[in-house]
Short mmCIF file of C-alpha atoms in Angstrom, two decimals:
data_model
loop_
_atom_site.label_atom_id
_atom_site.label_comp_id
_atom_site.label_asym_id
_atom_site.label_seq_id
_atom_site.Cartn_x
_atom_site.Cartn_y
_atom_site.Cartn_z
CA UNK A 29 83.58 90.24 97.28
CA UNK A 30 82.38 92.67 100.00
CA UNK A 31 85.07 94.96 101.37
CA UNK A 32 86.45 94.11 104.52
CA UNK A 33 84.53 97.46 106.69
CA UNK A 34 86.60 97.26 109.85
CA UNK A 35 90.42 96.03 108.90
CA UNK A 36 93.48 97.20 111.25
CA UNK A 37 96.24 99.20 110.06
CA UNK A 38 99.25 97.11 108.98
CA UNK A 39 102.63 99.10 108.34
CA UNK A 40 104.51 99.09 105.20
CA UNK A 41 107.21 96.88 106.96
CA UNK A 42 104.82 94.26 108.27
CA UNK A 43 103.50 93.87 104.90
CA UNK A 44 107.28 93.50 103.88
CA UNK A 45 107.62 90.86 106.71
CA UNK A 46 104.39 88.85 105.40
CA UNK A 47 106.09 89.15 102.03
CA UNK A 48 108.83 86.78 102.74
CA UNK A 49 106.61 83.67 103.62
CA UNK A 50 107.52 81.80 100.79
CA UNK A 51 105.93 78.42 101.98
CA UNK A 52 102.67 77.11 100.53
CA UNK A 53 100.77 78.64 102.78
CA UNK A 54 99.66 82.37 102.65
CA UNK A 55 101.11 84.43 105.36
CA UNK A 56 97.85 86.33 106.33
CA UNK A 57 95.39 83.30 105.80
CA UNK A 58 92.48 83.85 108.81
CA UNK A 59 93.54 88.11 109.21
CA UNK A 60 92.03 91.04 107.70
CA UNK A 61 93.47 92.19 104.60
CA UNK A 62 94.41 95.77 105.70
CA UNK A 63 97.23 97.50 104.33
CA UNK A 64 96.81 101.13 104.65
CA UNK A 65 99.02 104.30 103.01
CA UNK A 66 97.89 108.12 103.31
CA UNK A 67 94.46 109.65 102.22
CA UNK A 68 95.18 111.44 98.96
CA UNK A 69 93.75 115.17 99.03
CA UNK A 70 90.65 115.12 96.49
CA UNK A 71 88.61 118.21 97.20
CA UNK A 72 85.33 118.53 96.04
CA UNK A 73 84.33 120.13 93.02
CA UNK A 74 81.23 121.64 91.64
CA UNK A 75 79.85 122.11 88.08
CA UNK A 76 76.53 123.87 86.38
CA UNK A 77 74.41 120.94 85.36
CA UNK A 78 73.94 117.05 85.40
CA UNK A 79 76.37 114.48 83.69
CA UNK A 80 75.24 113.62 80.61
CA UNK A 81 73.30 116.70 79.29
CA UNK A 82 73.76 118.40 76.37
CA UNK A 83 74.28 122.42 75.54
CA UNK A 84 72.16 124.76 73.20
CA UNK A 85 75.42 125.94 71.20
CA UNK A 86 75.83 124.24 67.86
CA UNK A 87 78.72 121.54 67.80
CA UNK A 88 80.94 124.00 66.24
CA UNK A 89 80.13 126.45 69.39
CA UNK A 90 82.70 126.44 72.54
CA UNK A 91 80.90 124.57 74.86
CA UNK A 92 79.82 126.99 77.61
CA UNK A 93 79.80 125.11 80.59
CA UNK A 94 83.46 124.46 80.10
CA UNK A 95 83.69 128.29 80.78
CA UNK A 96 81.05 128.24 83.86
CA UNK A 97 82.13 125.41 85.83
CA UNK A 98 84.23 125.55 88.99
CA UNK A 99 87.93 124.65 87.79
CA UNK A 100 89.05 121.18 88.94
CA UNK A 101 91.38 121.02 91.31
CA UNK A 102 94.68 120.48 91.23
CA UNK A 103 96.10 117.68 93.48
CA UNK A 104 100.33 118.50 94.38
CA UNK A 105 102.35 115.85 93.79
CA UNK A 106 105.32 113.80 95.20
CA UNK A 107 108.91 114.58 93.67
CA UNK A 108 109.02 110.91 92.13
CA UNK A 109 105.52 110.59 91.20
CA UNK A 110 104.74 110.83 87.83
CA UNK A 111 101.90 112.55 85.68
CA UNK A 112 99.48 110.52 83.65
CA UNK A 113 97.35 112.57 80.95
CA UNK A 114 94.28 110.86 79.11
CA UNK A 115 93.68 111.49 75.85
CA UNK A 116 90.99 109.44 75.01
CA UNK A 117 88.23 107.34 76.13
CA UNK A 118 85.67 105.50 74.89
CA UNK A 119 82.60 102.86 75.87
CA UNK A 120 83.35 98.94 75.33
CA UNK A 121 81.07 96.62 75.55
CA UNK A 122 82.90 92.79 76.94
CA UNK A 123 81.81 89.78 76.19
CA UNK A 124 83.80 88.66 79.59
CA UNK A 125 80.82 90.61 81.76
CA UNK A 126 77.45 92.73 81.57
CA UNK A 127 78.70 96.12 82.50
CA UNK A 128 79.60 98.39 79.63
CA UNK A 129 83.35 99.40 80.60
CA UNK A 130 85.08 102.76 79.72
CA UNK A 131 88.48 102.31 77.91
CA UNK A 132 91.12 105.27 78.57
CA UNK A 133 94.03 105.48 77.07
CA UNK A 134 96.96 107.54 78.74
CA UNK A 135 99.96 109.37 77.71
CA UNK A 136 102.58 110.17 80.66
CA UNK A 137 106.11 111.84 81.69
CA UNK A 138 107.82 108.85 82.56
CA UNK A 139 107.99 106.24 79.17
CA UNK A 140 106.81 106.66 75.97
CA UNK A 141 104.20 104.13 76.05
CA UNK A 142 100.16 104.85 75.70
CA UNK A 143 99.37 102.74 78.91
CA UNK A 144 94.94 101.98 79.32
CA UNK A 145 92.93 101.96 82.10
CA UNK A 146 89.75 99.95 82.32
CA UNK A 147 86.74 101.95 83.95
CA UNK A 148 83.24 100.32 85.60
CA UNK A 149 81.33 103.21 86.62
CA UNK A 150 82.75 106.03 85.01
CA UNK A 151 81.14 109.07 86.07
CA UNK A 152 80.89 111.69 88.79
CA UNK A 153 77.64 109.73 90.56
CA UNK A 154 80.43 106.76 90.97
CA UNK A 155 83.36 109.20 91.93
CA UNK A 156 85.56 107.64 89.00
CA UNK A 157 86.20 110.66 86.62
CA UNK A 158 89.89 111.92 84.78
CA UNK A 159 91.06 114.84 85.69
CA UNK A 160 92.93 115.75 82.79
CA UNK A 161 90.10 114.69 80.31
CA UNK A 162 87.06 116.21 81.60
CA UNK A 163 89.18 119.59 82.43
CA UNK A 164 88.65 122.54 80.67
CA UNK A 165 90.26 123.23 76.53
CA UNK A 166 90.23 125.94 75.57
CA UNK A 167 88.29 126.76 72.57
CA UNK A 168 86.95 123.55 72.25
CA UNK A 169 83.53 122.68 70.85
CA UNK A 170 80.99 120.42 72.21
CA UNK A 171 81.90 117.84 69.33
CA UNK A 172 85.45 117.89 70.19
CA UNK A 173 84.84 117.04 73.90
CA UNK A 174 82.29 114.04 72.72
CA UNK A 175 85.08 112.62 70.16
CA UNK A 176 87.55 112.91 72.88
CA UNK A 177 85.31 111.03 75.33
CA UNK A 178 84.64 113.93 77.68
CA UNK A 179 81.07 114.30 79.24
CA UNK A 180 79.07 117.59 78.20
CA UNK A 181 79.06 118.66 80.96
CA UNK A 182 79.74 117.27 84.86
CA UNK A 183 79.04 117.37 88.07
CA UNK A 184 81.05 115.91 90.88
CA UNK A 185 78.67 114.05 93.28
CA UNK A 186 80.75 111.29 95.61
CA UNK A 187 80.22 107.33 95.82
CA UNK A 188 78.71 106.94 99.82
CA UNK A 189 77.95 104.10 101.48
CA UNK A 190 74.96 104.17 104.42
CA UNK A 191 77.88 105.77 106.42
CA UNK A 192 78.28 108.12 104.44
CA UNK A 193 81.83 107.33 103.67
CA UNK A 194 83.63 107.29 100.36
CA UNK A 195 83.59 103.99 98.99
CA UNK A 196 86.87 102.38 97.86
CA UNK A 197 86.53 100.82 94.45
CA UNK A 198 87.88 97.52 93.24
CA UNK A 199 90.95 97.86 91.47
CA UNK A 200 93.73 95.93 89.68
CA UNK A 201 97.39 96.67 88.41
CA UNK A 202 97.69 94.32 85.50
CA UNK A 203 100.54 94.17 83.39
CA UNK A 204 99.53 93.50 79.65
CA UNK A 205 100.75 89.39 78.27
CA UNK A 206 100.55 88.94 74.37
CA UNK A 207 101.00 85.18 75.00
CA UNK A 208 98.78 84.60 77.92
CA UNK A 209 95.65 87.11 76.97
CA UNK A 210 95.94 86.80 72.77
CA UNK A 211 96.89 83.70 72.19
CA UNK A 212 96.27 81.79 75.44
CA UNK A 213 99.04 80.22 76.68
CA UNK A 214 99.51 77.85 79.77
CA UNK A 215 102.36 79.12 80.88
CA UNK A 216 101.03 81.61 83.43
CA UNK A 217 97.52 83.10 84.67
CA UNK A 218 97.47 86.73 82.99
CA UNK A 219 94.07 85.81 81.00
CA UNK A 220 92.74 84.23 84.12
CA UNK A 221 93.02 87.63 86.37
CA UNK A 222 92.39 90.01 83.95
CA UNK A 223 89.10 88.45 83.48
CA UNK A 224 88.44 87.94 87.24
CA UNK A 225 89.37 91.26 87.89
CA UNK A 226 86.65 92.24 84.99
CA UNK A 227 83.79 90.39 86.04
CA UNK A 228 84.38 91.51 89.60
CA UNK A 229 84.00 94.72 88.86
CA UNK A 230 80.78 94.24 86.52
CA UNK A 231 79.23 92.75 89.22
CA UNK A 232 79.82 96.06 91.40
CA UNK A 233 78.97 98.38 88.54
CA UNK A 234 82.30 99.90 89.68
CA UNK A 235 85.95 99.42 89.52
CA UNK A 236 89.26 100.04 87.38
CA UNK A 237 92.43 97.98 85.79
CA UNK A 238 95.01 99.34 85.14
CA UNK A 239 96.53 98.31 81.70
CA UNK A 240 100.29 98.71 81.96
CA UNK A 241 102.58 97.77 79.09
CA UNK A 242 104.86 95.79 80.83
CA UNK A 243 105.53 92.75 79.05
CA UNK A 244 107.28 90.22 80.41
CA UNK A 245 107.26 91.29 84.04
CA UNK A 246 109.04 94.51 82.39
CA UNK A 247 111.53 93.03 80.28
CA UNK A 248 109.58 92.75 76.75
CA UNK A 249 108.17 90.16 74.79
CA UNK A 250 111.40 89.03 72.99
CA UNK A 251 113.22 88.66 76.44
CA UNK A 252 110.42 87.10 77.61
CA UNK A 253 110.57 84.75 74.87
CA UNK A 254 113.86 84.05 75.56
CA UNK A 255 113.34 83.70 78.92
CA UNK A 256 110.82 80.77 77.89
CA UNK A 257 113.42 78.71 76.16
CA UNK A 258 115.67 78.67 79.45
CA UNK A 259 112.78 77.76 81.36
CA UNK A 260 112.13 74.34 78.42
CA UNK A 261 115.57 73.70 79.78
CA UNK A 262 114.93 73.38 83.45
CA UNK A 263 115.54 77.35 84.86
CA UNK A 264 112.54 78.94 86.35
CA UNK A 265 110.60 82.31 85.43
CA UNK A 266 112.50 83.88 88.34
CA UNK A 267 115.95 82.44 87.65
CA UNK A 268 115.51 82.63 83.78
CA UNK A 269 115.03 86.28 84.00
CA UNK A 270 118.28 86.83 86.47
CA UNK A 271 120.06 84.35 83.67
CA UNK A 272 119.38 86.73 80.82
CA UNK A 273 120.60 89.70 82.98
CA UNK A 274 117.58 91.20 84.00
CA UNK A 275 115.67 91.77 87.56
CA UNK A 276 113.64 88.84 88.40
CA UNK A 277 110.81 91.59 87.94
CA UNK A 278 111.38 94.57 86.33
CA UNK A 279 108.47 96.36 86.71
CA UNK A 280 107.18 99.46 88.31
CA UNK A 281 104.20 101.19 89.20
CA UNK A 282 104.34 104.96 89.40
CA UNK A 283 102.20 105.42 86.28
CA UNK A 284 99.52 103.20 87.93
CA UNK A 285 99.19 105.45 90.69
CA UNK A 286 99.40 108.36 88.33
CA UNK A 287 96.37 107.17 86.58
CA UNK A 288 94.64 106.74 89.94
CA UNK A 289 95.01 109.98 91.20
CA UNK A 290 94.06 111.28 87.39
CA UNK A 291 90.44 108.82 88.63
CA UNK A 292 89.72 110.84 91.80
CA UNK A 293 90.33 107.55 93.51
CA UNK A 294 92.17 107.90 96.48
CA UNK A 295 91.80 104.73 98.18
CA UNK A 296 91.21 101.48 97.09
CA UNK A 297 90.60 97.35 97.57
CA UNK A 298 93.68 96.03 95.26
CA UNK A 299 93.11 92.80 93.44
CA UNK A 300 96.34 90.93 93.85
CA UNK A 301 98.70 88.37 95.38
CA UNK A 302 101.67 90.47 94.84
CA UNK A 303 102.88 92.82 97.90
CA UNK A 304 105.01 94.78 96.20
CA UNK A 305 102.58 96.34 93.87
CA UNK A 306 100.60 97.51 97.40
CA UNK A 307 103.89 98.87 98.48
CA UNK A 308 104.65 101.08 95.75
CA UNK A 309 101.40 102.54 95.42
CA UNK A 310 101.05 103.24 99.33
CA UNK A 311 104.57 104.58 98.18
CA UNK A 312 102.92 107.47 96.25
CA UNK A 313 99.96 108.04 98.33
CA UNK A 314 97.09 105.80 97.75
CA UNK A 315 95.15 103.83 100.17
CA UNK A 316 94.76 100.43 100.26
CA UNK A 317 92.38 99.83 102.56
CA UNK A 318 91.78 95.70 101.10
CA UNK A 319 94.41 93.41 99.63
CA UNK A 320 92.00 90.72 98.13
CA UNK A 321 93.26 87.68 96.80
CA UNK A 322 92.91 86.17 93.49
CA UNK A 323 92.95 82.12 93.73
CA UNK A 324 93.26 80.76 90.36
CA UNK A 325 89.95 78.82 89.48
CA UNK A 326 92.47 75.82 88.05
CA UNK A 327 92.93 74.95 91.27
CA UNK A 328 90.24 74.18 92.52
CA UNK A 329 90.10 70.99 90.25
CA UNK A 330 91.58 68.23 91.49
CA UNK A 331 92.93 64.83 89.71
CA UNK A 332 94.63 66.61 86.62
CA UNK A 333 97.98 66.98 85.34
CA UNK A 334 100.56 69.83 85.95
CA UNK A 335 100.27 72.52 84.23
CA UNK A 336 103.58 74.95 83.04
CA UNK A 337 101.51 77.79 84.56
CA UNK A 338 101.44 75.74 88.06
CA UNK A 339 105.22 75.67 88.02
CA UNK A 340 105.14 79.54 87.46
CA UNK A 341 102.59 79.90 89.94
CA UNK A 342 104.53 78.12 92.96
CA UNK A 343 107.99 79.64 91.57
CA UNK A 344 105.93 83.22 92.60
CA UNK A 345 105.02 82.38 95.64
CA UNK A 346 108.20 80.56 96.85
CA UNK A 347 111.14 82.93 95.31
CA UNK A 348 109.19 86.42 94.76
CA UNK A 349 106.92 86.79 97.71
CA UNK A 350 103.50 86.59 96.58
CA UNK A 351 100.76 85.86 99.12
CA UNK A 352 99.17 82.16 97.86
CA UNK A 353 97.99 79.03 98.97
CA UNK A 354 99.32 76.50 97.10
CA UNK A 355 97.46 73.09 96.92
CA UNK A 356 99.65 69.80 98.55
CA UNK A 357 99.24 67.65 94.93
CA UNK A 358 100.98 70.89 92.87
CA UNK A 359 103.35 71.83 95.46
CA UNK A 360 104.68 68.34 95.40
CA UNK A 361 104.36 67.29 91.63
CA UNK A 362 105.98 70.34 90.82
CA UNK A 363 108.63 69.37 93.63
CA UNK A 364 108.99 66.07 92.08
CA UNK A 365 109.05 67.39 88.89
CA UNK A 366 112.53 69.99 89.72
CA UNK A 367 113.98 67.34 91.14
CA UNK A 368 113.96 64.56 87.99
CA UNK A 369 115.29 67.67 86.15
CA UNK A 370 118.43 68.27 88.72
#
């Protein structure tokens, strides 16, 4: 999907007010999808020689560009926002798309939990790069930045479109679902995005999910679990989750933003039906200068039988805001079907 090149600003508290349309049909069907925070201050940096070359030392030699190269940046943060560190990455090739992604895993100061994000484009030439991985170690060797992931050495050179403008990559906050993405379970649409979300991004050679351990919209797989059995006896995934004393979502997403601004990426087109997650992270500084929708290919069949991730589907959209169209045959079989079970 193209971006949208000419979208009007829409406050924080409009996108609140679109939020609480909790009818089948999507609040902003027909408008732009323009939801815009505050332009994160990346400033340029420069380096010796092209990504991807190698040194003369040895690989038990300190790697000299390390030592030449203009020091990146540092970027000040919010009080509240958090700092995401990655420690490694590495190349993965997906059978879900053609692109070769990156896979980084990060360490941060908020949880204790190695959270991932999934690259297309890594690089300087596509303006996706970490911060805290391609920096500077001291006495490190060429071998130790390769085994770490870390390109020997960079240059920063920006992603521009025949503008000249920074391009906003595609980008997704997706929280991780043992049940839906391992074992692939019915009962909601986590394998479904996660491979959208991939195969969009392959086809623009550029992009970046955000792998966030959050299980359970937060409250871990046992809860979740539990929350399951209430559901078999007629609650729903939001009232199941209030039931078992939790928030009918639980998660956050400071250390999604974190990772962003660890990416250089200071604006982007955010794959999602879900306003809050645009909130929070035009909460801590990044742009979102798209909201673009993910429809879930299921419904575009007609003539089949409910599904138990239809019912969690509508639930979304009709008790936690999320911006949907739902089809007339599952908004009234699952009516029909709450109703038998009052």
């Amino acid at each position: 999907m193209s971006p949208t090149s000419s979208a009007p600003a829409v406050s924080v508290s409009s996108l609140q007010d679109a939020s609480a349309h909790t009818a089948h049909s999507a609040s902003l069907n027909g408008q732009p999808n323009g939801f815009y925070g505050h332009q994160l201050p990346i400033a340029p940096t420069t380096a010796t020689s092209s990504c991807g070359s190698s040194v003369a030392e040895s690989d038990d030699t300190t790697v000299a560009s390390a030592t030449t190269a203009a020091p990146v940046p540092e970027v000040a943060l919010k009080s509240d926002q958090v700092t995401a560190t990655c420690l490694v990455r590495t190349r993965i090739p997906s059978e879900y798309c053609d692109e070769t992604l990156s896979l980084l895993l990060y360490s941060n100061d908020e949880d204790e939990e190695e959270h991932l994000a999934l690259v297309y484009g890594y690089g300087t030439d596509k303006n996706i790069w970490s911060h805290s991985l391609e920096k500077t170690v001291p006495g490190e060797t060429e071998k130790d930045r390769r085994t770490r992931g870390a390109t020997v050495p960079f240059t920063a050179a920006a992603a521009v479109d025949a503008n000249g403008e920074l391009l906003a990559p595609l980008a997704r906050i997706h929280s991780c679902c043992f049940t839906g993405e391992t074992i692939g379970s019915n009962r909601c649409d986590c394998r479904e995005q996660l491979v959208e979300a991939m195969k969009r991004m392959s086809d623009e050679s550029r992009g970046v999910i955000l792998y966030l351990k959050q299980e359970g919209r937060g409250i871990g797989l046992k809860e979740k679990m539990r929350a399951y059995n209430l559901i078999d006896q007629g609650f729903d995934t939001h009232t199941a989750n209030i039931e078992l004393g939790h928030p009918a979502d639980a998660r956050t997403y400071k250390i999604a933003s974190a990772i962003l601004r660890d990416l250089q990426i200071p604006s982007v087109r955010l794959l999602t039906n879900n306003p809050h997650k645009v909130q929070s992270i035009i909460h801590d500084g990044v742009v979102v200068s798209e909201r673009v929708p993910m429809i879930p290919a299921s419904w575009s069949l007609t003539d089949r039988a409910v599904l138990d991730r239809d019912e969690y589907l509508v639930t979304k959209v009709q008790k936690m805001g999320h911006i949907l169209d739902i089809p007339n045959q599952f908004l009234n079989s699952v009516a029909a079907t709450a109703n038998s079970e009052a």
